[in-house]
Short mmCIF file of C-alpha atoms and ligand atoms in Angstrom, two decimals:
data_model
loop_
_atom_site.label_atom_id
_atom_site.label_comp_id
_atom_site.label_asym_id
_atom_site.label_seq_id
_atom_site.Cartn_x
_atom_site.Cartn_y
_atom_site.Cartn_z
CA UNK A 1 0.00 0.00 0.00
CA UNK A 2 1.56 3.48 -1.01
CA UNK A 3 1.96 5.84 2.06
CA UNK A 4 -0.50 8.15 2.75
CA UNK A 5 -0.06 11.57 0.54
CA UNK A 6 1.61 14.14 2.67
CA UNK A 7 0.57 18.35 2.14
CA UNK A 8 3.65 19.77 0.89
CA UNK A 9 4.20 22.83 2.95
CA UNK A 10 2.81 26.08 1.28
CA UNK A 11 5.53 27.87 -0.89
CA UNK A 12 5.82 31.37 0.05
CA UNK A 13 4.60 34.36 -2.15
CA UNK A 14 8.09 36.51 -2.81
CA UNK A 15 8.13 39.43 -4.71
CA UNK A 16 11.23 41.98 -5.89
CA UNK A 17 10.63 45.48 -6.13
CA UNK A 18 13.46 48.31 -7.53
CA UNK A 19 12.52 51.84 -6.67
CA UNK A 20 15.58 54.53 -7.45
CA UNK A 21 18.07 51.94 -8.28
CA UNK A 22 20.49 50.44 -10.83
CA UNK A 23 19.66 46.81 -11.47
CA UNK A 24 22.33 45.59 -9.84
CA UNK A 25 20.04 44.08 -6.51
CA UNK A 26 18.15 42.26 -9.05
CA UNK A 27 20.56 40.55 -10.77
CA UNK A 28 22.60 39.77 -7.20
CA UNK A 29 19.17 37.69 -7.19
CA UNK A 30 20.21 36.00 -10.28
CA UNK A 31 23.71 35.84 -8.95
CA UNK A 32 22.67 32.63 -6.80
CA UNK A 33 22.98 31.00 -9.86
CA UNK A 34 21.22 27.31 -9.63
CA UNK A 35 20.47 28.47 -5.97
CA UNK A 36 17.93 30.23 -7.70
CA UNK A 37 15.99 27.06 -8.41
CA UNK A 38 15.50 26.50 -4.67
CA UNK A 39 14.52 30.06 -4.26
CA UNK A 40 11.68 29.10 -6.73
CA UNK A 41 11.07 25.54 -5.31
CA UNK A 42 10.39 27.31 -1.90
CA UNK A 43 8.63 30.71 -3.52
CA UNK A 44 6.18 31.75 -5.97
CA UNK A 45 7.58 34.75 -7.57
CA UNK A 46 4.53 37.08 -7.13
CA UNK A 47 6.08 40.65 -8.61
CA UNK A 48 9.51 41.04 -10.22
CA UNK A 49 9.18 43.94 -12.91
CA UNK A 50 12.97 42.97 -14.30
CA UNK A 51 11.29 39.49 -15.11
CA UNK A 52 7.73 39.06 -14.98
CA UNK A 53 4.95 41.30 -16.70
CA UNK A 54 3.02 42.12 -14.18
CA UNK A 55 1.19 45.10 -13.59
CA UNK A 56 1.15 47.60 -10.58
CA UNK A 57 -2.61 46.83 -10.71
CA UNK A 58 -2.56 43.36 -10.31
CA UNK A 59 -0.22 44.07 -7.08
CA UNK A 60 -2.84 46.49 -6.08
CA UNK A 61 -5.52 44.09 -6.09
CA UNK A 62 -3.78 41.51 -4.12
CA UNK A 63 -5.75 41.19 -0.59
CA UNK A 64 -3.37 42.78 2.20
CA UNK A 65 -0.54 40.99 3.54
CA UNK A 66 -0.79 38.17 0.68
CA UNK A 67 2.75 38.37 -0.01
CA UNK A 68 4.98 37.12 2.50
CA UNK A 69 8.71 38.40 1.65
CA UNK A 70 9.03 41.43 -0.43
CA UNK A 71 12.61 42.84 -1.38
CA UNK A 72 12.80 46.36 -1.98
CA UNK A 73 15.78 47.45 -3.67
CA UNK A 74 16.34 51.41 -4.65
CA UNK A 75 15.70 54.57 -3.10
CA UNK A 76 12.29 56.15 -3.00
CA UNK A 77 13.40 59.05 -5.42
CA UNK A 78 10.02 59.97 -7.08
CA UNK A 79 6.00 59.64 -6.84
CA UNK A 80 6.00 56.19 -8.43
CA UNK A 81 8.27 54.75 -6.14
CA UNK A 82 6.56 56.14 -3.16
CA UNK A 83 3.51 55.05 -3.93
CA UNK A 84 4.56 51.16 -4.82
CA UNK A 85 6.41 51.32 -1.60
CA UNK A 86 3.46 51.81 0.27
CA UNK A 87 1.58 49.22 -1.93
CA UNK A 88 3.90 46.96 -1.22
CA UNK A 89 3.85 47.64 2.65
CA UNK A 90 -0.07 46.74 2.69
CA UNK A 91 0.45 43.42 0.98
CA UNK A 92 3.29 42.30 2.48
CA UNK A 93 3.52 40.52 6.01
CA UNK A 94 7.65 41.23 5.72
CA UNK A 95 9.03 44.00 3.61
CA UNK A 96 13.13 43.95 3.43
CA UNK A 97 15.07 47.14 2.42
CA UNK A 98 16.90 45.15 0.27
CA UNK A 99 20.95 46.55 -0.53
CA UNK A 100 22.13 50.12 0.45
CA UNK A 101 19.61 52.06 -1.71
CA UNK A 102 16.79 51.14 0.41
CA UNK A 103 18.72 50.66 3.37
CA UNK A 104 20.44 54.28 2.84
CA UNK A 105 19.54 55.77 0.12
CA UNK A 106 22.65 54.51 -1.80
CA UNK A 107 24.17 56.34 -4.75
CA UNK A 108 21.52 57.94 -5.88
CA UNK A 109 20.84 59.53 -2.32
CA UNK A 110 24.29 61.78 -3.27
CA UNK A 111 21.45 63.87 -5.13
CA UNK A 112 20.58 65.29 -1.61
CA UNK A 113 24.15 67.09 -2.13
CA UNK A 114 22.02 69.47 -4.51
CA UNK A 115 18.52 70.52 -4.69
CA UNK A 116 15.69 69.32 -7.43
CA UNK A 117 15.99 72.44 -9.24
CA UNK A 118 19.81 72.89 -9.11
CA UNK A 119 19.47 68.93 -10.11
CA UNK A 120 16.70 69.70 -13.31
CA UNK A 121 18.83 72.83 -14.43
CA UNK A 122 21.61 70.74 -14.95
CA UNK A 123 19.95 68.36 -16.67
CA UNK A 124 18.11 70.14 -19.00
CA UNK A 125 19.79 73.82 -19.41
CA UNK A 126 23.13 73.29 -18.45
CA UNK A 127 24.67 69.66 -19.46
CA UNK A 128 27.57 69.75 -22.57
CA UNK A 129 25.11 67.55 -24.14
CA UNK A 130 21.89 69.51 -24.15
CA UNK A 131 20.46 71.33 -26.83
CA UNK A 132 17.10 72.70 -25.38
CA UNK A 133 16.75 76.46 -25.98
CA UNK A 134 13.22 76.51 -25.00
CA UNK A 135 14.31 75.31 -22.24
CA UNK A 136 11.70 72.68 -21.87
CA UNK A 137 11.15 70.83 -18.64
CA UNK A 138 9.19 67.57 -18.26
CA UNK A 139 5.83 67.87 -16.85
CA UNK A 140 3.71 65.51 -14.66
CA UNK A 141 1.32 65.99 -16.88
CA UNK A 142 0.61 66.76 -20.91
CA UNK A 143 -2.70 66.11 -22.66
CA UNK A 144 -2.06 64.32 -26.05
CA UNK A 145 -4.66 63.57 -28.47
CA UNK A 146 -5.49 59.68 -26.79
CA UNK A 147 -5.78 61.62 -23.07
CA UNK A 148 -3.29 62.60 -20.35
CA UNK A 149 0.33 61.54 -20.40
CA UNK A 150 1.74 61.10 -16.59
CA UNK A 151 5.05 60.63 -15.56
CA UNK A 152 6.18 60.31 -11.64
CA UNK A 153 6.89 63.71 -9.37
CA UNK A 154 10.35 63.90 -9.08
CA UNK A 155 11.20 64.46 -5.62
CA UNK A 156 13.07 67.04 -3.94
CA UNK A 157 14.91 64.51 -1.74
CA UNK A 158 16.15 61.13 -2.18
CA UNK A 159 14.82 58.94 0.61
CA UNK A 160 15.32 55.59 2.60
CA UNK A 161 12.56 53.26 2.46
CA UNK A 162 12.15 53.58 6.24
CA UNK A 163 11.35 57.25 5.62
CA UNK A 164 8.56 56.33 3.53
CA UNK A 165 7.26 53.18 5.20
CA UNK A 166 7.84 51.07 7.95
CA UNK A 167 10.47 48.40 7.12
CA UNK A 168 10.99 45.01 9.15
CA UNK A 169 15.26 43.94 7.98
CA UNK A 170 17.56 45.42 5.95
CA UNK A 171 19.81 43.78 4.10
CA UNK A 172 23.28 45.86 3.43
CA UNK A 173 25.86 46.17 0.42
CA UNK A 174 25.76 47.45 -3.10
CA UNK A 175 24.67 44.98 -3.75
CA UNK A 176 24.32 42.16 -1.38
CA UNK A 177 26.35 39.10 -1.74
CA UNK A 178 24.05 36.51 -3.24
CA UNK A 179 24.98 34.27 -0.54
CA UNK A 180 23.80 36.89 2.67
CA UNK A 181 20.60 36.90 0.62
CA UNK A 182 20.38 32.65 0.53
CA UNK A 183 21.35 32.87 4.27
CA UNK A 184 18.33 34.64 5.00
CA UNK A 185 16.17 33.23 2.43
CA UNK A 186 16.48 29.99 4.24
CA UNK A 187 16.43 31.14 7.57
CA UNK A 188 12.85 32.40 6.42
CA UNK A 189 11.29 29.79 4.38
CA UNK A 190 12.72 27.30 7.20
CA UNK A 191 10.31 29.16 9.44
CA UNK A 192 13.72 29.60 12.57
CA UNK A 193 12.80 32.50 14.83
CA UNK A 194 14.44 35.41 12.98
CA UNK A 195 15.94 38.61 14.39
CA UNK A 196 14.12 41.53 16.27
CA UNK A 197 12.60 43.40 13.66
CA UNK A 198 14.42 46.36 12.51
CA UNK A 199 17.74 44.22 12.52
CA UNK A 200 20.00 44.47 9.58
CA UNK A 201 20.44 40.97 8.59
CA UNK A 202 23.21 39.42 6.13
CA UNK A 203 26.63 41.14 7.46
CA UNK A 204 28.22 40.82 10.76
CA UNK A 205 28.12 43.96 13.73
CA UNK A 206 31.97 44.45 13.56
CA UNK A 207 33.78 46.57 11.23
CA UNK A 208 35.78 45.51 8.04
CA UNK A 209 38.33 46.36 9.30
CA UNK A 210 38.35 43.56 12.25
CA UNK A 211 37.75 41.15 8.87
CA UNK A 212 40.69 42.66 6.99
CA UNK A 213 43.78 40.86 6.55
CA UNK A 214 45.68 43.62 5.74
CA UNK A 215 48.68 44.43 8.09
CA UNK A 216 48.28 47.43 10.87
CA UNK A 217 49.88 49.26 12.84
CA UNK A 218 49.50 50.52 16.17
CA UNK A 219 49.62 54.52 16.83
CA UNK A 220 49.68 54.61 12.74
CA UNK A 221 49.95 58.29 12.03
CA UNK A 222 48.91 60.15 8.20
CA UNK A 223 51.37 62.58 6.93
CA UNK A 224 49.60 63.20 3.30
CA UNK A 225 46.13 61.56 2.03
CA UNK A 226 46.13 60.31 -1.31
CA UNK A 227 43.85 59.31 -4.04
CA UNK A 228 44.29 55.17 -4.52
CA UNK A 229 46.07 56.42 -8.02
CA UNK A 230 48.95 58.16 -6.40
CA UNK A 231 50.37 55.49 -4.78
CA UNK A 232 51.84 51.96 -5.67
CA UNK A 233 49.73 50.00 -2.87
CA UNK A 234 52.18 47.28 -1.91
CA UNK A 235 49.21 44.52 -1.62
CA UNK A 236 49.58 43.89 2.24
CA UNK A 237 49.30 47.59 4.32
CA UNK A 238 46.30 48.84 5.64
CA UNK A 239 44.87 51.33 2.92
CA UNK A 240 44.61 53.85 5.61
CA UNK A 241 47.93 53.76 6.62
CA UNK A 242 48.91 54.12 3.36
CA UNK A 243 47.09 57.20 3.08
CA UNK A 244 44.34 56.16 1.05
CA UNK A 245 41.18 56.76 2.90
CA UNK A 246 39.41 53.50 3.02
CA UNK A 247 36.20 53.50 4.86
CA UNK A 248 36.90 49.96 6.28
CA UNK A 249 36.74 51.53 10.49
CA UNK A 250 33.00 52.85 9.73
CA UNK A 251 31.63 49.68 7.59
CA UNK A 252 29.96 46.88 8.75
CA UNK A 253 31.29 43.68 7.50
CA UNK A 254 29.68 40.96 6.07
CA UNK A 255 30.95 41.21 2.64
CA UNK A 256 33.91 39.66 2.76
CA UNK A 257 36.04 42.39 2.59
CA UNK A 258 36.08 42.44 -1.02
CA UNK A 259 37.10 45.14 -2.03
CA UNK A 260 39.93 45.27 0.06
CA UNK A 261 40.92 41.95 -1.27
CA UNK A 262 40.39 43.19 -4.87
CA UNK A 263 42.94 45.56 -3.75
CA UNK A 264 40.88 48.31 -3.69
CA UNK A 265 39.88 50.58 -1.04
CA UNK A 266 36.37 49.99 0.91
CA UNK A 267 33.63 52.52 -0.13
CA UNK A 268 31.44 52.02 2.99
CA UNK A 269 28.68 49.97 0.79
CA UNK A 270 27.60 47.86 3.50
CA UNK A 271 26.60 51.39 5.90
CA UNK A 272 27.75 51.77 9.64
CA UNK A 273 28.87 49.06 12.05
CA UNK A 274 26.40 48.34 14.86
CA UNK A 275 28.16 50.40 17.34
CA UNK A 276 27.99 53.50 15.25
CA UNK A 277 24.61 55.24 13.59
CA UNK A 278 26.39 57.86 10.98
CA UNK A 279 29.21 56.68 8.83
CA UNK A 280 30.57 59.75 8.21
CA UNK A 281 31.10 61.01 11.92
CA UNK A 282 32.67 57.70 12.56
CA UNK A 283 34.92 57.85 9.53
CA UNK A 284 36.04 61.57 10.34
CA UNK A 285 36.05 60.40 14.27
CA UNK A 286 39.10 57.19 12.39
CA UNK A 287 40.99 59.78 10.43
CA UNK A 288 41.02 62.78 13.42
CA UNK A 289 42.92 59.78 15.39
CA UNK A 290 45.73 59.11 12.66
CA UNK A 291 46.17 62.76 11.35
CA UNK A 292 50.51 63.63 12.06
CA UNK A 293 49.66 67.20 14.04
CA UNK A 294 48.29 69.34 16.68
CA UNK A 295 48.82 72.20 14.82
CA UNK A 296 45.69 73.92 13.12
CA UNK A 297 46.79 75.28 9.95
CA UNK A 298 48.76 72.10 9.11
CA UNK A 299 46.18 69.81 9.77
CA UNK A 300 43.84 72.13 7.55
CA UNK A 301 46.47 71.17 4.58
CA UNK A 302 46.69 67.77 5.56
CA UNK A 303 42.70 67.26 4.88
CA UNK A 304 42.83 69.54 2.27
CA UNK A 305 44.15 66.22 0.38
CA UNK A 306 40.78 64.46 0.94
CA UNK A 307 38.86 65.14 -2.71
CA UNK A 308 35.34 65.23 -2.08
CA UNK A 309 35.33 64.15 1.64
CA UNK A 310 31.17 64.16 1.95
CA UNK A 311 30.90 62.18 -0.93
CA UNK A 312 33.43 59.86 -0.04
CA UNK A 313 32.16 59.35 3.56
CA UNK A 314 28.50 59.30 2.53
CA UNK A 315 28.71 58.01 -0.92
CA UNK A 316 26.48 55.23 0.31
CA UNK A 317 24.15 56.49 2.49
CA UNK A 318 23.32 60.26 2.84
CA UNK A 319 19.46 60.20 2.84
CA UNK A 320 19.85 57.61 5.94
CA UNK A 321 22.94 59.37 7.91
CA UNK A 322 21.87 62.12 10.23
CA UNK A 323 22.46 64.93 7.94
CA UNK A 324 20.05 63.46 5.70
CA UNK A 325 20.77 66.29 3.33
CA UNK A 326 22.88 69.63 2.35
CA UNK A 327 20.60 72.23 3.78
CA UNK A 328 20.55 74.58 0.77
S1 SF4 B 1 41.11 50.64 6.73
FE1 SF4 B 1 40.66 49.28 4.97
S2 SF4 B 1 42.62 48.33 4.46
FE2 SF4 B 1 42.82 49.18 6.53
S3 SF4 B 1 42.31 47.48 7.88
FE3 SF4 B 1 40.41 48.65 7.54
S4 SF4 B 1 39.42 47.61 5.80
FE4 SF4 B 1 41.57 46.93 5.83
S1 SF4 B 2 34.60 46.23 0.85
FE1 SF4 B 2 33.28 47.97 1.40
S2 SF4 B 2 32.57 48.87 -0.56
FE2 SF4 B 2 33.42 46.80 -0.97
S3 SF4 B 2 31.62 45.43 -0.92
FE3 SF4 B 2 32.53 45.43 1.13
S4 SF4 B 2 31.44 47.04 2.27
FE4 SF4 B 2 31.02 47.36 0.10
#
């Protein structure tokens, strides 16, 4: 006699959302290669706009909290992706800010360095490739002959998706490693008690630079900052000692430390360890430490070296540090 039938247990519904963002979550989704079958074995792929045509209305007719597990990758930069944010915070029972985007507002949240209309007027008056004398800007509305044309509000601000919504885990990096994303997949769809919500999940609460292999010194002091460029890195010294900032002391690891063992400097992509809220204060608190003076003027000179130093320290997550923005 065969054995009684058994219920499989219910796959989960999963959907992938990009708001201000450059593709790159999504395809860290495809990066788990054959993984990606199990993801698909365990899930029913309910919304994915980079693969499946479905339409904002179908997810808007989807009974609340129908899909368990959606990723949001991207800022919330405009109108549109405000609005699906909140869509997709009714239907789903666990909504991820999924890679630093969402967690931070990412690269595109280096926007709140300028203002929408510095931002439009570059664009579309100013650019070396622009040839608009009427100086035409796009409108959120225009009546055609079939009816009205819309396109999204662009926003003033670039935002996290916890300014927008309410989020449950974030997941770090730009973009995650496919393998922090299988960790938790599992840990979900095996039903273990996860985190406290609110928790970033996928990276560790220590720094990259606890993970580096790199060789330090004690009581390492900078004479001169350089740009990676300017000097032959010998393969083995701490970047910062070096004199190459490297925003390994203000980064939470989980990565892998890759790009250190790329041989290139950190860029902070994974946001602040657990001990630290603000990236940038902690990175400015690292380099205060190591800077070769007590004398004013010289130290002035000695920074003076650092190209860019809010985009470097923020580059990854402006919108979500406490500055939020330049106040213009
Ligand atoms: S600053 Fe960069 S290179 Fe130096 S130990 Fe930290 S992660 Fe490694
Ligand atoms: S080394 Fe830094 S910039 Fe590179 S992936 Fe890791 S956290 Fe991101």
């Amino acid at each position: 006699m065969s054995p009684e039938p058994t219920n499989p247990k219910p796959k989960l519904k999963l959907a992938i959302y990009w708001g201000a963002a450059c593709g790159g979550c999504c395809v860290s989704v495809l990066d788990t290669h054959e993984k990606l079958l199990d993801i698909v074995a365990a899930a029913d792929l309910v919304f994915w706009p980079i693969a499946l045509d479905i339409k904002y209305r179908d997810v808007e007719a989807m009974p609340d909290k129908s899909i368990d597990v959606t990723l949001f990758n991207g800022a919330v930069r405009n109108s549109e992706n405000k609005h699906m944010a909140q869509v997709l915070r009714n239907k789903s029972k666990i909504l991820v800010a999924y890679g630093s985007c969402a967690y931070m507002g990412g690269i595109p949240g280096l926007a709140n360095f300028y203002s929408r209309e510095e931002i439009l007027k570059r664009v579309y008056e100013e650019s070396e490739s622009t040839l608009n004398p009427g100086k035409v800007r796009p409108l959120t509305e225009y009546e055609v002959a079939e009816g009205i044309l819309e396109i999204p509000e662009f926003f003033n601000d670039v935002f996290p998706l916890n300014k927008i919504v309410d989020v449950d885990y974030y997941i770090p990096g730009c973009p995650p490693q496919s393998e922090r994303l299988l960790e938790v997949f599992s840990a979900i769809v095996s039903g273990v008690d996860l985190p406290p919500k609110g928790s970033v999940v996928g990276a560790n609460e220590k720094t990259n630079c606890d993970e580096c292999k790199r060789k330090k010194t004690e009581n390492k002091v900078i004479d001169k900052f350089y740009r990676p460029w300017e000097i032959m890195d010998d393969k083995e010294t701490c970047f910062l000692e070096q004199g190459v900032i490297c925003m390994g002391p203000a980064t939470r690891s989980g990565c892998g430390v890759r790009c250190v063992e790329g041989n290139s400097p950190c860029r902070g992509c994974y946001g602040p360890p657990a001990a630290a809220s603000d990236p940038g204060s902690k990175m400015m608190s690292a380099i205060g430490t190591m800077i070769n003076s007590n004398d004013p003027a010289e130290i002035d000179k000695i920074i003076e070296n650092i190209v860019d130093p809010a985009g470097l320290f923020y580059r990854f997550s402006l919108p979500g540090s406490i500055l939020g923005r330049k106040v213009i």
